[in-house]
Amino acid sequence: MNVFLNKWYKNHALVYKILLFLLTTLFIVYLFPKTGKFKYSFEKGKPWQSENLYAPFNFAIKKSQDEIAKERREIEHQSPLYFEVNQGTEAIVLSDYSTRFHQVFKDSSSIKIENSILYKQGESLLNKLYSSGILDLDYSYDKDRPVILTTSNTIIKEIEYGNLYELSQWRQLVEKDLGNTLSVDFKKRMLSIFFDVIKPNVQLNKSLSEKALEEELSRISLTRGRIEKEQLIVSKGQVVEDNQYDILSSLKSEYESQVWNSANYNWVLIAYTLLVALALLMLLLFLRKYRIEVFLNNTKVTFIFFNIALMVFLSTLVINFNSQYIYVVPLCILPLVLKAFFDARLGLFTHVLTVLLLGFIVPNSYEYMFLQIIAGMVTILTVSELYKRANLFISVGQITFIYIIAYFAFFVIHEGQLTGLKWETFGLFVLCGLATLFVQPLIYIYEKIFGLVSDVSLLELSDTNTKLLKELSNRAPGTFHHSLNVANLAEASANEIGANAMLIRVGALYHDIGKMDNPTYFTENQSTGINPHDELSSKESAKIIIDHTIRGIEIAKKHNLPDRVIDFIRTHHGTSLVYYFYMKEKAENENVDPSDFTYPGPKPFSKETAILMMCDSVEAASKSLKEPTSTKINDFVENIINKQMESGQFLNADITFKEIQSIKKVLKHKLANIYHLRIEYPE
């Protein structure tokens, strides 16, 4: 069991993807329009809302499931059970009884005739037991259930199940038959004899019993009555009662079975399922090969599959209503959204697969697929810096223009002339373009539902003119300057190892916003030379320092910063010590509790949060460097980051030693540039 649970835990992400893949496939196939669908909706006990309904053809009224189940129970109770009798068993038992009887009573000093009477009493009892039969097992059948005893497929007799003796019953019968006339010793001896010799001689013939039951069940009629063509079924406004409900259900079932349950349609349904599954499988393989970080994140995979299913759903909804309006569906929203959260290549690949799926069900599928794929390419190639509204409007205009040009070309090819050009279709393209503008609020909604952060939001948050960063620069200018330096270091480090540079820059800008509450308690904001910590104990000072992370989280939530940004505030000190005040307290008190000087954590749990922790510590401590040289900077960076590694701060982060070495190299290079190191020339 533990092995199974361990395997499940290790592979639960893969199992989830398989389930998601199957559910999405089935959902899309289910959404595909089906001809012949019963167009009326009805509920038992509610009025019939449609016009008078007359039977379109002859059909039988089907029995309800409860009625059929009741009939089945009655037949199962009355159906005979077939038991096979072993006729040779009785003779063997009587022979064994004679042998065992003389063995058990050979040393008895009782009168021989009494033994003879006792012998015949036991023999009579055995004959009584085997006259009906002893079962090999205790079966849980009703006592009045009919039983047919057979031997070699020949019927011996018919009895009720209650007349057969179960293994658990014969002892009671023996004790009752022997009565109280025998001594306790004789009674025990007789019981031991019966225990040794009695053998079951009746066994259930399961196959014959089941065959008989199946024959009886096959005779159950699934219908009760018949409705003739043109017969009134229900009138408008009439309450649908039990009888009408059964008739309507029968009509619906009959109507749908003629289309959906035919052999041809089943094969078509299987073919649809295979093709949809193949398309979605290509997407998963693409993610696994080229976007492994997306593939490993189940939330992101779910988000992609959800958007595909949503576009198919909207398209099938329009097709079911009126297929002429298919171009109103803003399919170009899909590549726009995926480009905003991921990248252009993934957006275009997903868009093409979605168009291929819709090609199964739309009219003029080649024309539709050509237009949508071209429009998707234009979307990917033209939309840049989506956070700028002007760019979005320009791109939507270009997409609409491409739609119109392509449709015009197809119309001329099909018709060979301009006469009869459907100008209303151009209006549909304009509506589609306007609907595409909904991508901005949709991205915001997706961010809240799936916990994703788009480049649009990150770019907005990285603007130093935002209200929160302006407040930080006014109230804690030193901290703001420190955050800018950390952001530059972290961004360069992220670019070096392929981490999310935009995300880490935003996290660095906001990681110390908790210092706004007590800015003068942090050295970078002490411009007057007065240190308020001089009037506090080491514990009090450490508490103020530690609380800036907790206060930062509160401020971030108050200003609705994304959770991924708040993670940087929460983890940028991990579970490290406020070392200065800890050592100060330790100098005065040897029994100091380290927990009073430890940040609450958690430790960094991603590359980005680990990078920020390194850059924050290095940048803050670099202010203490005096007369920095290349050697000093190298030792300084190595010492700080190695201490963090030794204290286990990066154990939860998916970062390698090689990547940490690359980050060290970047930090050393950047610090060397900041301090403008120069070669010393000889005098």
XYZ file of C-alpha atoms in Angstrom:
683
model
C 0.000 0.000 0.000
C 2.840 2.368 0.893
C 4.551 1.611 -2.413
C 1.355 2.470 -4.272
C 0.926 5.728 -2.334
C 4.549 6.688 -2.981
C 4.141 6.033 -6.696
C 0.908 8.030 -6.710
C 2.580 10.937 -4.918
C 5.554 10.928 -7.275
C 3.378 10.773 -10.389
C 0.308 12.724 -9.269
C 1.150 15.626 -11.599
C 1.291 13.279 -14.594
C -1.950 11.553 -13.532
C -3.602 14.960 -13.294
C -2.474 15.845 -16.815
C -3.833 12.557 -18.162
C -7.205 13.167 -16.503
C -7.250 16.753 -17.768
C -6.399 15.536 -21.267
C -9.197 12.951 -21.232
C -11.803 15.293 -19.758
C -10.997 18.072 -22.224
C -11.157 15.626 -25.142
C -14.530 14.274 -24.060
C -15.847 17.771 -23.364
C -14.878 19.063 -26.818
C -16.337 16.003 -28.574
C -19.504 16.420 -26.545
C -19.746 20.059 -27.622
C -19.651 19.203 -31.293
C -23.148 19.752 -32.802
C -25.271 16.649 -33.289
C -28.126 16.481 -35.761
C -31.472 15.079 -34.665
C -31.238 16.298 -31.101
C -34.586 16.352 -29.292
C -35.505 20.035 -29.324
C -37.996 20.071 -26.450
C -37.184 20.421 -22.770
C -39.578 19.226 -20.106
C -39.787 18.485 -16.395
C -42.168 16.378 -14.398
C -44.810 18.435 -12.608
C -44.243 21.582 -14.693
C -46.350 22.991 -17.575
C -45.507 22.154 -21.185
C -44.183 25.421 -22.615
C -44.102 24.516 -26.309
C -46.930 24.089 -28.798
C -49.196 21.043 -28.852
C -47.051 17.999 -29.439
C -48.227 15.219 -31.735
C -46.388 11.945 -32.203
C -44.105 12.235 -35.276
C -44.051 8.452 -35.691
C -45.232 5.257 -34.019
C -43.327 4.385 -30.854
C -43.702 2.310 -27.715
C -43.976 3.734 -24.204
C -40.974 2.574 -22.264
C -41.272 1.461 -18.673
C -39.474 3.477 -16.034
C -36.349 2.123 -14.418
C -38.234 1.623 -11.142
C -40.872 -0.517 -12.857
C -38.261 -2.649 -14.575
C -36.279 -3.018 -11.347
C -39.411 -4.169 -9.489
C -40.149 -6.814 -12.119
C -36.544 -7.990 -11.988
C -36.721 -8.432 -8.218
C -39.900 -10.488 -8.487
C -38.409 -12.732 -11.174
C -35.171 -13.160 -9.259
C -37.170 -14.262 -6.203
C -39.242 -16.748 -8.168
C -36.540 -18.069 -10.478
C -35.548 -21.658 -9.481
C -32.072 -22.508 -8.265
C -30.372 -25.559 -9.683
C -28.340 -27.720 -7.288
C -26.273 -30.742 -8.274
C -26.620 -33.794 -5.980
C -23.754 -36.255 -5.480
C -25.658 -39.486 -4.880
C -22.579 -41.487 -3.938
C -21.862 -39.301 -0.919
C -24.602 -40.834 1.246
C -23.276 -44.414 0.857
C -19.737 -43.263 1.696
C -20.956 -41.407 4.771
C -22.946 -44.441 6.032
C -19.917 -46.687 5.553
C -17.668 -44.234 7.388
C -20.302 -43.958 10.110
C -20.297 -47.719 10.699
C -16.516 -47.828 10.923
C -16.220 -44.824 13.227
C -19.080 -46.012 15.443
C -17.372 -49.323 16.237
C -14.064 -47.558 16.783
C -15.538 -45.044 19.203
C -17.655 -47.503 21.221
C -15.399 -50.603 21.205
C -14.276 -49.991 24.785
C -17.789 -49.341 26.078
C -18.968 -51.549 28.924
C -22.607 -50.798 28.077
C -25.046 -53.423 26.900
C -24.539 -54.311 23.236
C -28.209 -53.951 22.397
C -28.134 -50.375 23.615
C -25.249 -49.755 21.304
C -27.243 -51.335 18.521
C -30.218 -49.021 19.190
C -27.870 -46.041 19.333
C -26.293 -47.133 16.066
C -29.656 -47.307 14.315
C -30.652 -43.938 15.775
C -27.586 -42.323 14.238
C -28.104 -44.155 10.956
C -31.711 -42.937 10.822
C -30.545 -39.399 11.467
C -28.078 -39.565 8.608
C -30.764 -40.856 6.273
C -32.948 -37.932 7.291
C -30.212 -35.408 6.560
C -29.343 -36.846 3.166
C -32.964 -37.339 2.137
C -33.067 -33.579 1.544
C -29.379 -32.846 1.145
C -26.543 -31.041 2.887
C -25.216 -27.871 1.230
C -21.524 -27.351 0.634
C -21.820 -23.651 1.538
C -24.214 -21.441 3.436
C -26.036 -19.536 0.677
C -28.052 -16.426 1.493
C -31.237 -17.283 -0.389
C -34.818 -16.923 0.837
C -36.225 -20.083 2.407
C -39.179 -20.191 0.017
C -36.992 -19.866 -3.092
C -37.720 -22.845 -5.397
C -34.891 -25.342 -5.799
C -34.461 -28.066 -8.440
C -32.173 -30.946 -7.485
C -30.403 -32.604 -10.415
C -27.864 -35.300 -11.055
C -26.145 -35.739 -14.400
C -28.532 -33.081 -15.820
C -31.516 -35.206 -14.712
C -34.076 -33.637 -12.416
C -34.533 -35.607 -9.183
C -37.091 -33.479 -7.385
C -38.207 -29.921 -6.655
C -38.155 -28.504 -3.121
C -37.797 -25.173 -1.375
C -34.410 -23.869 -0.365
C -35.427 -23.974 3.315
C -35.643 -27.788 3.178
C -31.928 -28.133 2.464
C -29.586 -28.369 5.418
C -26.760 -25.855 5.704
C -23.487 -26.822 7.363
C -24.272 -24.539 10.270
C -27.632 -26.262 10.929
C -26.930 -30.012 11.122
C -25.353 -29.920 14.612
C -28.515 -28.385 16.084
C -30.569 -31.092 14.372
C -28.325 -33.880 15.720
C -28.389 -32.532 19.280
C -32.152 -32.167 19.140
C -32.638 -35.695 17.747
C -30.383 -37.342 20.318
C -32.300 -35.596 23.104
C -31.477 -35.951 26.778
C -31.819 -39.758 27.009
C -28.127 -40.377 26.428
C -25.396 -39.787 28.908
C -23.144 -36.815 28.399
C -20.283 -39.115 27.419
C -22.295 -40.989 24.764
C -23.680 -37.762 23.385
C -20.180 -36.296 22.952
C -19.016 -39.499 21.248
C -21.930 -39.435 18.789
C -21.311 -35.760 17.965
C -17.640 -36.470 17.307
C -18.656 -39.280 14.947
C -20.963 -36.974 13.012
C -18.269 -34.322 12.830
C -15.918 -36.841 11.274
C -18.221 -38.467 8.740
C -20.770 -35.893 7.525
C -19.956 -34.458 4.091
C -21.984 -32.093 1.894
C -23.661 -33.695 -1.104
C -25.437 -30.714 -2.671
C -23.638 -28.018 -4.671
C -25.033 -24.978 -6.507
C -25.010 -25.267 -10.291
C -24.233 -21.608 -10.857
C -24.176 -21.622 -14.650
C -27.514 -23.438 -14.938
C -29.130 -21.177 -12.337
C -27.866 -18.017 -14.046
C -28.966 -19.294 -17.440
C -32.473 -19.952 -16.127
C -32.574 -16.501 -14.537
C -31.390 -14.823 -17.743
C -34.098 -16.578 -19.713
C -36.724 -15.314 -17.307
C -35.299 -11.789 -17.306
C -35.148 -11.730 -21.090
C -38.903 -12.124 -21.150
C -39.380 -8.808 -19.327
C -41.087 -6.328 -21.588
C -39.424 -2.918 -21.605
C -42.547 -1.225 -22.898
C -46.151 -0.823 -21.793
C -48.426 0.440 -24.496
C -47.922 2.201 -27.815
C -48.421 5.689 -29.262
C -49.643 5.989 -32.817
C -48.444 8.600 -35.303
C -50.289 11.980 -35.103
C -51.658 11.092 -31.667
C -51.724 14.076 -29.262
C -49.086 13.605 -26.580
C -49.338 16.823 -24.580
C -51.094 20.161 -25.034
C -49.560 23.582 -24.530
C -49.822 24.646 -20.891
C -50.686 21.120 -19.703
C -48.857 19.956 -16.596
C -46.470 17.118 -17.406
C -47.591 14.340 -15.082
C -46.251 10.801 -14.697
C -47.948 9.371 -17.771
C -47.026 12.272 -20.069
C -43.516 12.304 -18.659
C -43.012 8.626 -19.489
C -44.385 9.164 -22.997
C -42.156 12.202 -23.590
C -39.125 10.369 -22.228
C -39.894 7.444 -24.543
C -40.250 9.781 -27.523
C -36.961 11.511 -26.703
C -35.154 8.211 -26.274
C -36.596 6.811 -29.494
C -35.794 9.968 -31.452
C -32.217 10.188 -30.210
C -31.491 6.486 -30.599
C -32.307 6.672 -34.288
C -29.443 9.154 -34.769
C -26.994 8.849 -31.897
C -26.940 5.140 -31.277
C -26.643 3.953 -34.850
C -23.540 1.942 -35.697
C -22.345 4.552 -38.201
C -22.609 7.382 -35.721
C -20.718 5.435 -33.073
C -17.809 5.057 -35.456
C -17.952 8.763 -36.310
C -17.943 9.599 -32.609
C -14.884 7.405 -32.052
C -13.153 9.062 -34.999
C -13.898 12.540 -33.616
C -12.503 11.495 -30.237
C -9.295 10.193 -31.808
C -8.711 13.364 -33.814
C -9.397 15.696 -30.884
C -7.165 13.593 -28.639
C -4.412 13.688 -31.269
C -4.549 17.499 -31.469
C -4.411 17.921 -27.684
C -1.613 15.361 -27.455
C 0.447 17.439 -29.891
C -0.004 20.415 -27.583
C 1.213 18.431 -24.563
C 4.221 17.162 -26.508
C 5.021 20.707 -27.615
C 4.902 21.904 -24.007
C 7.064 19.026 -22.820
C 9.710 19.605 -25.481
C 9.837 23.391 -25.777
C 8.084 24.779 -22.671
C 9.005 22.359 -19.903
C 8.415 24.961 -17.159
C 4.830 25.338 -18.381
C 4.372 21.576 -18.740
C 5.459 20.979 -15.138
C 2.991 23.561 -13.819
C -0.462 21.963 -13.708
C -2.168 25.322 -13.196
C -0.696 26.659 -16.428
C -1.573 23.508 -18.377
C -5.120 23.720 -17.013
C -5.282 27.369 -18.055
C -4.276 26.542 -21.655
C -6.737 23.657 -21.943
C -9.486 25.781 -20.412
C -9.007 28.486 -23.043
C -9.136 25.947 -25.876
C -12.336 24.432 -24.466
C -13.803 27.929 -23.981
C -13.224 28.885 -27.621
C -14.725 25.608 -28.835
C -17.680 26.135 -26.511
C -18.349 29.680 -27.775
C -18.013 28.572 -31.398
C -20.360 25.589 -31.026
C -22.836 27.823 -29.194
C -22.926 30.206 -32.145
C -23.130 27.336 -34.664
C -26.098 25.835 -32.844
C -27.803 29.226 -32.903
C -26.903 30.291 -36.452
C -23.734 29.232 -38.249
C -23.757 32.466 -40.291
C -22.524 34.324 -37.199
C -19.448 32.128 -36.681
C -17.054 34.993 -37.434
C -18.424 36.985 -34.488
C -16.488 34.699 -32.116
C -13.238 36.571 -31.287
C -10.926 33.626 -31.736
C -7.871 35.905 -31.853
C -8.306 36.486 -28.130
C -6.706 33.064 -27.608
C -3.233 33.900 -29.007
C -3.415 37.341 -27.392
C -4.043 35.880 -23.940
C -1.423 33.154 -24.253
C 1.143 35.638 -25.543
C 0.435 37.897 -22.570
C 0.965 35.103 -20.025
C 3.549 32.985 -21.858
C 5.053 33.736 -25.281
C 4.155 34.230 -28.952
C 5.248 30.792 -30.144
C 3.046 28.948 -27.654
C 0.161 31.308 -28.428
C 0.329 30.676 -32.179
C 0.749 26.904 -31.811
C -2.294 26.657 -29.532
C -4.332 28.922 -31.807
C -3.610 26.764 -34.868
C -4.602 23.578 -33.019
C -7.852 25.179 -31.862
C -8.677 26.271 -35.424
C -8.002 22.723 -36.644
C -10.474 21.386 -34.065
C -13.137 23.888 -35.096
C -12.583 22.971 -38.731
C -14.514 19.753 -38.069
C -17.780 21.533 -37.360
C -17.857 24.907 -39.111
C -19.341 25.403 -42.589
C -16.808 26.154 -45.341
C -14.093 24.743 -43.096
C -11.144 25.478 -45.389
C -12.135 29.131 -45.753
C -12.707 29.421 -42.002
C -9.383 27.801 -41.099
C -7.430 29.919 -43.579
C -8.942 33.165 -42.268
C -8.462 32.272 -38.606
C -4.874 31.036 -38.990
C -3.873 34.136 -40.965
C -5.598 36.341 -38.384
C -3.757 34.499 -35.591
C -0.419 35.063 -37.296
C -1.185 38.755 -37.689
C -2.127 38.889 -34.005
C 1.183 37.382 -32.927
C 3.274 39.488 -35.312
C 1.632 42.865 -34.706
C 0.655 42.943 -31.040
C 3.542 44.144 -28.923
C 3.508 45.921 -25.576
C -0.081 44.936 -24.955
C -0.226 47.161 -21.880
C -0.309 50.175 -24.219
C -3.913 50.666 -25.298
C -2.991 52.360 -28.579
C -1.046 49.287 -29.684
C -4.042 47.042 -28.981
C -6.400 49.242 -31.003
C -3.972 49.351 -33.917
C -3.514 45.575 -33.850
C -7.274 44.940 -33.687
C -7.702 47.218 -36.708
C -5.073 45.250 -38.606
C -6.722 41.928 -37.673
C -10.127 43.169 -38.852
C -8.604 44.421 -42.116
C -6.994 41.006 -42.755
C -10.339 39.296 -42.125
C -12.065 41.550 -44.672
C -9.356 41.195 -47.333
C -9.215 37.396 -47.005
C -13.003 37.012 -47.050
C -13.261 39.277 -50.102
C -10.678 37.156 -51.924
C -12.485 33.907 -51.095
C -15.835 35.354 -52.235
C -14.401 36.366 -55.611
C -12.815 32.923 -56.020
C -16.112 31.155 -55.259
C -18.463 33.456 -57.160
C -16.202 34.826 -59.880
C -17.847 38.249 -59.540
C -18.608 40.989 -57.032
C -22.360 40.819 -57.471
C -24.087 39.494 -54.364
C -21.251 40.378 -52.000
C -22.586 39.999 -48.445
C -21.752 43.285 -46.816
C -23.259 42.148 -43.510
C -20.369 39.667 -43.188
C -17.972 42.629 -43.070
C -20.040 43.899 -40.158
C -19.477 40.577 -38.401
C -15.725 41.045 -38.785
C -15.986 44.503 -37.226
C -17.949 43.053 -34.299
C -15.298 40.372 -33.943
C -12.614 43.064 -33.778
C -14.530 45.003 -31.141
C -15.007 41.805 -29.112
C -11.256 41.215 -29.294
C -10.765 44.407 -27.268
C -12.244 42.457 -24.347
C -8.825 40.795 -23.997
C -7.654 43.453 -21.518
C -10.320 42.817 -18.835
C -10.133 39.087 -19.630
C -6.430 39.022 -18.785
C -7.215 40.714 -15.482
C -9.950 38.140 -14.734
C -7.617 35.272 -15.551
C -4.971 36.680 -13.234
C -7.429 36.608 -10.346
C -8.879 33.144 -11.127
C -5.702 31.211 -11.973
C -3.219 33.209 -9.907
C -1.139 33.995 -12.997
C 0.766 37.203 -13.595
C 0.958 38.506 -17.121
C 3.689 40.650 -18.608
C 1.112 43.423 -18.774
C 0.732 43.475 -14.993
C 4.462 43.119 -14.405
C 5.226 46.016 -16.708
C 2.641 48.128 -14.940
C 4.050 47.202 -11.526
C 7.640 47.896 -12.610
C 6.784 51.519 -13.253
C 8.437 53.503 -10.439
C 5.702 56.114 -10.714
C 3.124 53.770 -9.207
C 1.493 55.046 -6.041
C 3.138 52.517 -3.748
C 6.684 53.000 -5.088
C 6.277 56.773 -4.990
C 5.231 56.518 -1.372
C 8.282 54.340 -0.693
C 10.613 56.863 -2.353
C 9.138 59.726 -0.299
C 9.020 57.998 3.088
C 12.113 55.805 2.799
C 14.355 57.200 0.021
C 17.334 55.085 1.066
C 15.259 51.903 0.913
C 13.887 52.936 -2.484
C 17.416 53.455 -3.813
C 18.460 50.105 -2.331
C 15.467 48.414 -4.045
C 16.428 49.902 -7.417
C 19.993 48.603 -7.054
C 18.738 45.164 -6.013
C 16.338 45.150 -8.984
C 19.189 45.834 -11.396
C 21.388 43.133 -9.849
C 18.547 40.600 -9.734
C 17.469 41.286 -13.312
C 20.994 40.769 -14.625
C 21.346 37.558 -12.581
C 18.003 36.242 -13.839
C 18.976 36.888 -17.448
C 22.207 34.979 -16.871
C 20.491 31.734 -15.784
C 17.248 32.036 -17.795
C 14.903 32.941 -14.927
C 11.942 35.315 -15.218
C 13.735 38.668 -15.277
C 10.560 40.782 -15.407
C 9.048 39.018 -12.413
C 12.176 39.254 -10.306
C 12.602 42.947 -11.108
C 9.091 43.678 -9.842
C 9.683 41.519 -6.756
C 12.900 43.405 -6.018
C 11.214 46.800 -6.321
C 8.587 45.874 -3.731
C 10.470 43.504 -1.413
C 11.230 46.135 1.260
C 7.995 48.167 1.250
C 7.480 47.125 4.868
C 10.261 49.537 5.881
C 7.974 52.502 5.169
C 6.445 52.217 8.652
C 9.703 52.824 10.547
C 12.179 54.037 7.919
C 14.678 55.604 10.344
C 15.298 52.236 12.026
C 17.058 51.059 8.856
C 20.576 52.369 8.196
C 20.006 53.307 4.552
C 17.448 55.930 5.692
C 19.498 57.404 8.571
C 20.665 60.666 7.003
C 21.127 62.621 10.290
C 23.605 60.253 11.873
C 21.213 59.487 14.751
C 20.493 55.784 15.242
C 17.223 55.133 17.162
C 18.399 51.589 17.930
C 20.811 53.065 20.490
C 17.840 53.583 22.813
C 16.432 50.063 22.343
C 17.416 46.631 23.543
C 18.770 44.138 21.032
C 15.516 42.122 21.117
C 13.415 45.213 20.461
C 15.652 46.266 17.603
C 15.575 42.778 16.093
C 11.780 42.690 16.338
C 11.489 45.966 14.404
C 13.852 44.669 11.729
C 12.044 41.319 11.447
C 8.586 42.907 11.370
C 9.327 44.741 8.128
C 8.609 41.511 6.190
C 5.280 40.955 7.938
C 4.318 44.590 7.534
C 5.392 44.445 3.883
C 2.994 41.545 3.259
C 0.154 43.512 4.850
C 0.879 46.589 2.737
C 1.166 44.488 -0.424
C -2.197 42.809 0.186
C -3.778 46.146 0.976
C -2.595 47.431 -2.428
C -3.670 44.186 -4.184
C -0.236 43.110 -5.328
C -0.200 39.631 -6.953
C 0.702 36.650 -4.777
C 3.779 35.963 -6.900
C 5.116 39.404 -5.971
C 4.176 38.983 -2.305
C 6.249 35.780 -2.311
C 9.375 37.910 -2.729
C 8.483 39.984 0.344
C 7.798 36.850 2.363
C 10.993 34.976 1.424
C 13.732 37.545 0.811
C 15.251 36.918 4.260
C 14.180 33.279 4.542
C 14.802 31.962 8.052
C 18.086 33.792 8.543
C 19.274 35.570 11.698
C 19.352 39.313 12.322
C 23.042 38.710 12.837
C 24.186 42.093 14.161
C 21.700 42.303 17.013
C 21.995 38.578 17.740
C 25.743 38.893 18.291
C 25.215 42.066 20.303
C 22.763 40.297 22.609
C 24.990 37.241 22.817
C 27.861 39.399 24.041
C 25.678 40.445 26.977
C 23.781 37.188 27.529
C 25.177 33.735 26.721
C 21.713 32.099 27.009
C 20.198 34.108 24.190
C 17.371 32.399 22.265
C 18.145 32.464 18.487
C 14.423 32.277 17.656
C 14.017 35.846 18.946
C 16.375 37.014 16.211
C 15.213 34.763 13.341
C 13.003 35.787 10.416
C 9.766 33.742 10.209
C 10.372 32.637 6.605
C 9.533 30.731 4.549
C 12.741 29.957 2.715
C 12.931 30.833 -0.997
C 11.069 28.240 -3.090
C 11.910 29.286 -6.659
C 14.881 30.481 -8.676
C 13.542 34.001 -8.668
C 13.058 34.263 -4.891
C 16.487 32.680 -4.295
C 18.142 35.213 -6.615
C 16.478 38.090 -4.787
C 17.721 36.808 -1.438
C 21.319 36.721 -2.728
C 21.166 40.124 -4.411
C 19.450 41.783 -1.440
C 22.057 40.544 1.028
C 24.994 41.383 -1.227
C 23.758 44.878 -2.105
C 22.895 45.769 1.498
C 26.194 44.514 2.866
C 28.234 46.117 0.065
C 27.698 49.503 1.728
C 30.080 48.417 4.472
C 32.964 47.809 2.068
C 35.901 50.158 2.600
C 38.359 50.707 -0.211
C 36.907 47.856 -2.297
C 39.188 45.902 -4.579
C 38.524 42.971 -6.881
C 39.805 40.543 -4.270
C 37.684 42.091 -1.523
C 34.553 42.012 -3.689
C 35.173 38.379 -4.705
C 35.652 37.268 -1.096
C 32.736 39.414 0.046
C 30.238 37.897 -2.432
C 31.510 34.355 -1.842
C 31.269 34.725 1.932
C 27.674 36.043 1.974
C 26.192 33.544 -0.486
C 28.114 30.585 0.978
C 26.715 31.388 4.419
C 23.205 31.375 2.977
C 23.865 28.000 1.369
C 25.324 26.564 4.582
C 22.242 27.635 6.537
C 20.050 25.778 4.031
C 18.231 28.812 2.677
C 18.098 27.449 -0.891
C 17.042 23.871 -0.134
C 13.464 24.488 -1.336
C 14.446 26.463 -4.431
C 14.929 24.698 -7.761
C 18.319 26.269 -8.299
C 21.574 24.432 -9.045
C 25.139 25.003 -7.827
C 26.110 25.907 -11.374
C 23.427 28.599 -11.490
C 24.540 29.952 -8.110
C 28.099 30.210 -9.411
C 26.807 32.124 -12.453
C 24.930 34.508 -10.157
C 28.056 35.083 -8.070
C 29.942 35.964 -11.230
C 27.304 38.513 -12.268
C 27.199 40.097 -8.808
C 30.979 40.442 -8.674
C 31.017 42.049 -12.105
C 28.172 44.457 -11.267
C 29.670 45.490 -7.927
C 33.008 46.115 -9.616
C 31.259 48.459 -12.054
C 29.327 50.199 -9.269
C 32.511 50.978 -7.340
C 34.399 51.999 -10.503
C 37.479 49.910 -9.810
C 40.517 50.987 -11.767
C 44.002 49.652 -12.413
C 46.621 51.278 -10.247
C 49.202 52.898 -12.482
C 52.812 53.175 -11.345
C 53.969 56.602 -10.206
